[in-house]
Short mmCIF file of C-alpha atoms in Angstrom, two decimals:
data_model
loop_
_atom_site.label_atom_id
_atom_site.label_comp_id
_atom_site.label_asym_id
_atom_site.label_seq_id
_atom_site.Cartn_x
_atom_site.Cartn_y
_atom_site.Cartn_z
CA MET A 1 -102.88 154.80 50.46
CA GLU A 2 -100.15 156.53 48.52
CA TRP A 3 -101.34 158.78 45.71
CA GLU A 4 -99.31 156.81 43.18
CA TYR A 5 -101.43 153.71 43.76
CA SER A 6 -104.58 155.79 43.38
CA VAL A 7 -103.42 157.14 40.02
CA ILE A 8 -102.53 153.63 38.81
CA GLU A 9 -105.93 152.30 39.89
CA ALA A 10 -107.57 155.07 37.91
CA LEU A 11 -105.45 154.41 34.81
CA GLN A 12 -106.36 150.74 34.93
CA ARG A 13 -110.04 151.33 35.64
CA THR A 14 -110.34 153.58 32.60
CA ASP A 15 -108.48 151.22 30.22
CA ILE A 16 -105.52 153.49 29.62
CA ASP A 17 -102.93 151.29 27.94
CA LEU A 18 -100.21 153.71 26.79
CA VAL A 19 -98.25 156.19 28.92
CA ALA A 20 -95.79 158.71 27.46
CA TYR A 21 -93.59 160.36 30.04
CA LEU A 22 -90.64 162.46 31.01
CA PRO A 23 -89.32 162.08 34.54
CA ASP A 24 -89.69 164.37 37.53
CA SER A 25 -88.32 163.51 40.94
CA ALA A 26 -91.84 163.66 42.38
CA LEU A 27 -93.06 161.31 39.64
CA SER A 28 -90.30 158.71 39.85
CA ASP A 29 -92.22 156.20 42.00
CA LEU A 30 -95.32 156.51 39.81
CA ILE A 31 -93.32 156.03 36.60
CA ASP A 32 -91.40 153.07 38.06
CA ARG A 33 -94.65 151.36 38.99
CA VAL A 34 -96.36 152.09 35.67
CA GLU A 35 -93.38 150.61 33.83
CA GLU A 36 -93.85 147.35 35.74
CA LEU A 37 -97.51 146.95 34.77
CA ASP A 38 -98.40 144.34 32.16
CA GLY A 39 -101.36 146.16 30.64
CA ILE A 40 -99.70 149.52 30.04
CA ASP A 41 -96.94 150.26 27.53
CA THR A 42 -94.65 153.20 28.20
CA VAL A 43 -92.81 155.58 25.90
CA LEU A 44 -89.93 157.68 27.21
CA LEU A 45 -90.01 161.04 25.42
CA SER A 46 -87.30 163.41 24.28
CA ARG A 47 -89.71 166.36 24.64
CA GLU A 48 -93.23 166.51 26.01
CA GLU A 49 -94.73 167.96 22.81
CA GLU A 50 -94.11 164.58 21.16
CA ALA A 51 -96.62 163.04 23.52
CA VAL A 52 -99.49 165.00 21.98
CA GLY A 53 -98.69 163.43 18.61
CA ILE A 54 -97.96 159.96 19.98
CA LEU A 55 -101.06 159.75 22.17
CA SER A 56 -103.25 161.23 19.41
CA GLY A 57 -101.96 158.74 16.86
CA ALA A 58 -102.47 155.93 19.34
CA TRP A 59 -106.07 157.02 20.03
CA LEU A 60 -106.78 157.17 16.29
CA THR A 61 -105.84 153.49 16.14
CA GLY A 62 -107.88 152.48 19.16
CA ARG A 63 -105.72 153.01 22.23
CA ARG A 64 -106.08 155.29 25.25
CA GLY A 65 -103.11 157.33 26.36
CA ALA A 66 -101.84 159.41 29.25
CA LEU A 67 -99.00 161.93 29.51
CA ILE A 68 -97.02 161.99 32.75
CA CYS A 69 -94.68 164.97 33.14
CA GLN A 70 -94.11 168.14 35.14
CA SER A 71 -95.74 171.45 34.37
CA SER A 72 -92.64 172.92 32.68
CA GLY A 73 -92.99 170.10 30.18
CA LEU A 74 -96.68 170.75 29.74
CA ALA A 75 -95.73 174.27 28.68
CA ASN A 76 -93.72 172.63 25.90
CA THR A 77 -96.90 171.09 24.48
CA PHE A 78 -98.93 174.25 23.92
CA ASN A 79 -98.72 174.58 20.14
CA ALA A 80 -99.66 170.94 19.69
CA LEU A 81 -102.53 171.29 22.19
CA GLY A 82 -103.84 174.37 20.41
CA SER A 83 -103.39 173.23 16.82
CA LEU A 84 -104.01 169.47 17.10
CA SER A 85 -105.70 168.33 20.31
CA LYS A 86 -108.19 171.15 20.57
CA PRO A 87 -109.41 171.67 16.98
CA THR A 88 -109.45 167.94 16.22
CA ARG A 89 -110.71 166.88 19.67
CA LEU A 90 -108.09 164.19 20.22
CA PRO A 91 -108.15 162.97 23.82
CA PHE A 92 -105.52 162.04 26.36
CA LEU A 93 -105.23 162.24 30.12
CA GLY A 94 -102.55 164.50 31.61
CA ILE A 95 -100.96 163.61 34.97
CA VAL A 96 -98.81 166.64 35.65
CA THR A 97 -96.92 167.81 38.73
CA HIS A 98 -97.72 171.47 39.30
CA ARG A 99 -94.58 173.51 39.96
CA GLY A 100 -94.22 177.20 40.71
CA ASP A 101 -96.46 177.55 43.74
CA LEU A 102 -96.37 176.51 47.41
CA GLY A 103 -92.90 175.57 48.57
CA ASP A 104 -91.22 175.86 45.18
CA HIS A 105 -87.59 176.98 45.51
CA ASN A 106 -86.89 177.72 41.84
CA LEU A 107 -88.12 180.97 40.31
CA ALA A 108 -87.70 179.44 36.85
CA HIS A 109 -90.87 177.43 37.45
CA THR A 110 -93.05 180.34 38.47
CA ALA A 111 -93.87 182.51 35.45
CA ALA A 112 -95.23 179.84 33.11
CA GLU A 113 -96.34 177.26 35.68
CA TYR A 114 -97.98 179.00 38.64
CA PRO A 115 -100.70 180.17 36.24
CA MET A 116 -100.94 176.81 34.43
CA PRO A 117 -104.69 176.41 35.18
CA GLU A 118 -105.37 179.84 33.63
CA LEU A 119 -103.09 179.13 30.67
CA LEU A 120 -104.88 175.85 29.99
CA ASN A 121 -108.29 177.47 30.41
CA THR A 122 -107.32 180.22 27.98
CA ILE A 123 -106.76 177.67 25.19
CA GLY A 124 -109.76 175.60 26.25
CA ILE A 125 -108.02 172.60 27.79
CA ARG A 126 -109.91 171.56 30.92
CA ASN A 127 -107.94 170.85 34.06
CA HIS A 128 -108.31 170.13 37.75
CA CYS A 129 -105.92 170.69 40.66
CA LEU A 130 -105.47 167.74 43.02
CA HIS A 131 -104.63 168.92 46.54
CA ASP A 132 -104.11 166.72 49.59
CA GLY A 133 -107.14 165.26 51.30
CA VAL A 134 -109.12 164.37 48.17
CA ASP A 135 -110.01 161.02 46.64
CA VAL A 136 -107.32 160.89 43.95
CA GLU A 137 -108.54 157.68 42.34
CA GLN A 138 -112.08 158.98 42.01
CA ARG A 139 -111.07 162.29 40.48
CA VAL A 140 -108.49 160.89 38.05
CA THR A 141 -111.00 158.25 36.99
CA MET A 142 -113.63 160.93 36.37
CA ALA A 143 -111.15 163.04 34.38
CA ALA A 144 -110.21 160.09 32.16
CA LYS A 145 -113.86 159.19 31.57
CA THR A 146 -114.61 162.76 30.57
CA ALA A 147 -111.55 162.97 28.31
CA PHE A 148 -112.30 159.84 26.34
CA SER A 149 -116.08 160.16 26.20
CA GLN A 150 -116.00 163.82 25.17
CA GLU A 151 -112.87 163.34 23.04
CA GLU A 152 -110.75 166.12 24.50
CA PRO A 153 -107.63 166.20 26.65
CA TYR A 154 -108.11 166.55 30.41
CA VAL A 155 -105.18 167.58 32.61
CA MET A 156 -104.89 166.72 36.29
CA LEU A 157 -102.44 168.98 38.12
CA LEU A 158 -100.83 167.30 41.13
CA GLU A 159 -100.27 169.96 43.79
CA PRO A 160 -97.28 170.04 46.17
CA THR A 161 -99.59 169.46 49.16
CA LEU A 162 -100.58 166.10 47.63
CA LEU A 163 -97.06 165.15 46.57
CA GLU A 164 -95.50 165.96 49.95
CA GLY A 165 -98.19 164.14 51.86
CA ASP A 166 -96.45 160.78 51.63
CA GLU A 167 -92.86 161.92 52.09
CA MET B 1 -88.00 160.51 -28.05
CA SER B 2 -85.47 159.85 -25.32
CA SER B 3 -86.52 158.38 -22.00
CA PRO B 4 -86.57 160.71 -19.02
CA ASP B 5 -83.41 160.85 -16.96
CA GLU B 6 -84.14 158.47 -14.09
CA SER B 7 -81.14 159.69 -12.09
CA ARG B 8 -82.48 163.23 -11.71
CA ILE B 9 -83.83 164.61 -8.43
CA PRO B 10 -87.50 163.54 -8.38
CA THR B 11 -90.53 165.66 -7.62
CA GLN B 12 -92.41 165.12 -4.37
CA TYR B 13 -95.48 164.18 -6.42
CA GLU B 14 -93.59 161.38 -8.18
CA CYS B 15 -92.29 159.96 -4.92
CA THR B 16 -95.68 160.25 -3.23
CA GLU B 17 -97.25 158.44 -6.18
CA GLN B 18 -94.67 155.66 -5.83
CA LEU B 19 -95.22 155.55 -2.08
CA VAL B 20 -99.00 155.16 -2.41
CA GLN B 21 -98.59 152.43 -5.06
CA THR B 22 -96.26 150.44 -2.81
CA THR B 23 -98.14 150.93 0.48
CA PRO B 24 -100.41 147.93 1.19
CA ALA B 25 -104.15 148.64 1.06
CA ASP B 26 -104.44 148.41 4.86
CA GLY B 27 -101.47 150.76 5.35
CA LEU B 28 -101.90 154.03 7.25
CA ILE B 29 -100.30 157.21 5.92
CA VAL B 30 -99.93 160.36 8.01
CA SER B 31 -98.71 163.43 6.14
CA ASN B 32 -97.22 166.69 7.31
CA LEU B 33 -99.33 169.84 7.18
CA GLY B 34 -99.31 171.83 3.97
CA VAL B 35 -97.72 170.66 0.74
CA SER B 36 -97.13 167.04 1.83
CA SER B 37 -100.82 166.62 2.63
CA TRP B 38 -102.02 168.48 -0.44
CA ILE B 39 -99.89 166.28 -2.71
CA LEU B 40 -100.95 163.06 -0.97
CA SER B 41 -104.62 163.94 -1.27
CA LYS B 42 -104.20 164.64 -4.98
CA VAL B 43 -102.33 161.36 -5.59
CA GLU B 44 -105.04 159.35 -3.81
CA ASP B 45 -107.50 160.44 -1.15
CA ARG B 46 -107.69 157.28 0.97
CA ASP B 47 -109.71 156.77 4.17
CA ARG B 48 -106.46 155.64 5.77
CA ASN B 49 -104.71 158.93 4.99
CA TYR B 50 -104.42 161.34 7.90
CA TYR B 51 -103.65 164.89 6.78
CA MET B 52 -102.11 167.02 9.51
CA LYS B 53 -103.58 170.53 9.58
CA GLY B 54 -101.40 171.97 12.34
CA ALA B 55 -98.87 170.95 15.00
CA MET B 56 -95.76 171.29 12.85
CA GLY B 57 -93.12 168.94 14.22
CA SER B 58 -95.72 166.41 15.41
CA THR B 59 -96.15 164.37 12.23
CA THR B 60 -93.49 161.78 13.05
CA PRO B 61 -94.74 161.42 16.66
CA MET B 62 -98.27 160.90 15.27
CA GLY B 63 -96.95 158.09 13.11
CA LEU B 64 -95.18 156.52 16.07
CA GLY B 65 -98.42 156.55 18.08
CA MET B 66 -100.32 154.96 15.20
CA ALA B 67 -97.65 152.29 14.79
CA LEU B 68 -98.00 151.44 18.49
CA GLY B 69 -101.76 151.00 18.04
CA THR B 70 -102.02 148.84 14.93
CA ASN B 71 -100.25 145.95 13.25
CA ALA B 72 -100.84 147.50 9.82
CA PRO B 73 -97.98 149.33 8.11
CA VAL B 74 -97.75 153.01 9.06
CA THR B 75 -95.96 155.52 6.83
CA VAL B 76 -95.09 159.08 7.83
CA ILE B 77 -94.61 161.66 5.07
CA ASP B 78 -92.78 164.40 6.94
CA GLY B 79 -91.20 167.56 5.60
CA ASP B 80 -87.67 168.72 6.25
CA GLY B 81 -88.86 171.81 8.14
CA SER B 82 -91.12 169.76 10.42
CA MET B 83 -88.47 167.09 11.01
CA LEU B 84 -85.87 169.73 11.93
CA MET B 85 -88.33 171.05 14.50
CA SER B 86 -88.39 167.74 16.36
CA LEU B 87 -85.12 165.92 15.70
CA GLY B 88 -85.32 164.60 19.26
CA ALA B 89 -88.37 162.59 18.21
CA LEU B 90 -86.05 160.38 16.19
CA ALA B 91 -84.41 159.26 19.43
CA THR B 92 -87.85 158.49 20.83
CA VAL B 93 -88.77 156.53 17.69
CA ALA B 94 -85.47 154.64 17.71
CA ARG B 95 -86.05 153.38 21.23
CA GLU B 96 -89.49 152.03 20.30
CA SER B 97 -88.59 151.06 16.70
CA PRO B 98 -91.94 149.47 15.81
CA GLU B 99 -91.48 147.18 12.84
CA ASN B 100 -94.49 148.58 11.02
CA LEU B 101 -93.26 152.20 10.94
CA THR B 102 -91.57 153.92 7.97
CA ILE B 103 -90.65 157.60 8.06
CA VAL B 104 -90.14 159.37 4.74
CA VAL B 105 -88.69 162.87 4.97
CA MET B 106 -89.43 164.76 1.76
CA ASP B 107 -86.49 167.15 1.69
CA ASN B 108 -86.75 170.16 -0.60
CA SER B 109 -84.80 172.25 1.95
CA GLU B 110 -87.59 174.80 1.84
CA PHE B 111 -90.54 175.89 3.94
CA LYS B 112 -92.70 175.41 0.87
CA THR B 113 -96.06 176.03 2.51
CA THR B 114 -95.02 179.47 3.73
CA GLY B 115 -93.51 180.63 0.45
CA GLY B 116 -90.33 178.65 -0.14
CA GLN B 117 -87.97 180.18 2.39
CA PRO B 118 -84.83 178.04 2.93
CA THR B 119 -84.67 175.61 5.86
CA LEU B 120 -81.49 174.47 7.58
CA ALA B 121 -81.86 171.05 5.94
CA ALA B 122 -79.41 171.99 3.19
CA ASP B 123 -76.64 171.68 5.79
CA ALA B 124 -78.06 168.89 7.95
CA SER B 125 -78.31 165.17 7.18
CA PHE B 126 -81.47 163.41 8.41
CA HIS B 127 -79.78 160.19 7.31
CA ASP B 128 -76.87 160.76 9.69
CA VAL B 129 -79.07 161.98 12.55
CA ALA B 130 -81.33 158.95 12.23
CA ARG B 131 -78.38 156.57 12.17
CA SER B 132 -76.82 158.28 15.18
CA CYS B 133 -80.09 157.71 17.05
CA GLY B 134 -79.90 154.00 16.17
CA LEU B 135 -82.44 153.96 13.33
CA ARG B 136 -81.96 152.16 10.05
CA SER B 137 -81.80 154.87 7.44
CA HIS B 138 -81.47 155.50 3.71
CA SER B 139 -80.66 158.67 1.82
CA VAL B 140 -82.06 158.72 -1.73
CA SER B 141 -82.10 161.24 -4.55
CA SER B 142 -83.80 159.53 -7.47
CA ARG B 143 -87.15 157.90 -8.07
CA ASP B 144 -85.57 154.46 -8.54
CA GLU B 145 -83.58 154.75 -5.31
CA PHE B 146 -86.71 155.81 -3.47
CA GLU B 147 -88.70 152.90 -4.86
CA THR B 148 -86.07 150.37 -3.76
CA ALA B 149 -85.64 151.93 -0.33
CA TYR B 150 -89.38 152.22 0.34
CA GLU B 151 -90.13 148.66 -0.72
CA SER B 152 -87.44 147.33 1.63
CA ALA B 153 -88.66 149.61 4.42
CA ILE B 154 -92.22 148.26 4.16
CA ASP B 155 -90.82 144.72 4.50
CA SER B 156 -88.41 145.59 7.30
CA THR B 157 -88.75 144.30 10.86
CA GLU B 158 -87.65 147.61 12.34
CA THR B 159 -88.44 151.27 11.82
CA VAL B 160 -86.75 152.74 8.76
CA LEU B 161 -86.20 156.41 7.87
CA ILE B 162 -85.81 157.45 4.24
CA SER B 163 -84.45 160.91 3.57
CA CYS B 164 -85.63 161.70 0.05
CA ALA B 165 -84.29 164.69 -1.88
CA VAL B 166 -87.08 166.25 -3.93
CA THR B 167 -87.29 169.28 -6.17
CA SER B 168 -89.19 172.35 -5.13
CA SER B 169 -92.90 171.86 -5.77
CA VAL B 170 -95.55 174.37 -6.76
CA PRO B 171 -98.18 174.46 -3.99
CA GLU B 172 -100.73 176.12 -6.27
CA GLU B 173 -100.89 172.93 -8.35
CA TYR B 174 -102.37 171.04 -5.44
CA PRO B 175 -105.86 171.87 -4.19
CA ARG B 176 -106.21 171.75 -0.43
CA PRO B 177 -108.48 168.94 0.73
CA ASP B 178 -111.67 170.60 1.93
CA TYR B 179 -112.14 168.49 5.04
CA SER B 180 -112.84 169.64 8.57
CA HIS B 181 -110.68 168.43 11.45
CA SER B 182 -113.54 166.35 12.81
CA TYR B 183 -114.39 164.72 9.45
CA LEU B 184 -110.79 163.64 8.92
CA LYS B 185 -110.58 162.25 12.42
CA HIS B 186 -113.75 160.19 12.17
CA ARG B 187 -113.08 158.99 8.63
CA PHE B 188 -109.62 157.77 9.61
CA ARG B 189 -110.49 156.24 12.96
CA SER B 190 -113.62 154.53 11.65
CA ALA B 191 -111.56 152.86 8.92
CA ILE B 192 -109.22 151.40 11.52
CA VAL B 193 -111.10 150.85 14.75
CA GLU B 194 -113.85 148.31 14.23
CA GLY B 195 -117.21 148.63 15.88
CA GLU B 196 -117.03 152.36 16.63
#
């Protein structure tokens, strides 16, 4: 089963009904499929930081949101994570392609993105790297359940070994 | 005694007072961190007010998210400094354009919360930026103009932005609401989401 279907199953199983996103070539199939779903509304962003506000506002009015973007975009969200999501405990699920490590050709992705797990841990945003060979649906489902029951963001980092597995 | 000059630039307090009077009882109001929130809480501390305490630049996106989650009217009180920080969000809002969303930018062209340093808003037009993004927009500079524009925005079937010129306010006149992040969150969400 392609990983995209596993992510979509997890989104649906955990009642996520709003997805804010910016494209990445590795995410294009996932985003295309999410946009076709009846039960999930999508918001195309100008900048990833907006998603923290949008998904927080949506949760405050009863919805459950996810951010889909690449790790460079997640770096754009840090002030909002640190000054809104974390102190106020406003949840969303992050589905983020992890650039800057195995196989990456562009040095611009390395400095702020290779250490993304450590950067997130430093500001107290929990995260989990999804490599190939794992049950993606199970782990994304567990992350979403934790995020919305504990009222904190949870970020799943999609590793190149997972993303290249279905090429 | 002569009547006050109604064509003068209004204070942010006056416009916020007008805004709260016009907003329906079930309306949500999200206000930018600092002066905008302090003034709103002094005008009326409603359960359906959400005072931002951080994340400058995220106030308008918060309002968009709320508008996508409720049918009730949602009003953003943003500041010119915060709006300048996320002008791209207006393009995002324009694409969604929920009919229940109104964005009011209180423009004193100052970073009032940090001591009144000038912003770049004196040379930028939120009205023109919003229109260029495809949003309906008004630019107002008196209390009467604000009242008319806000009433029509509440009744509109698309998102409306109102750029409202206001005089410099005195932050010391407005006590900061003594609420924790978690209290504000639960007070607001409980007022809106039934059964939780």
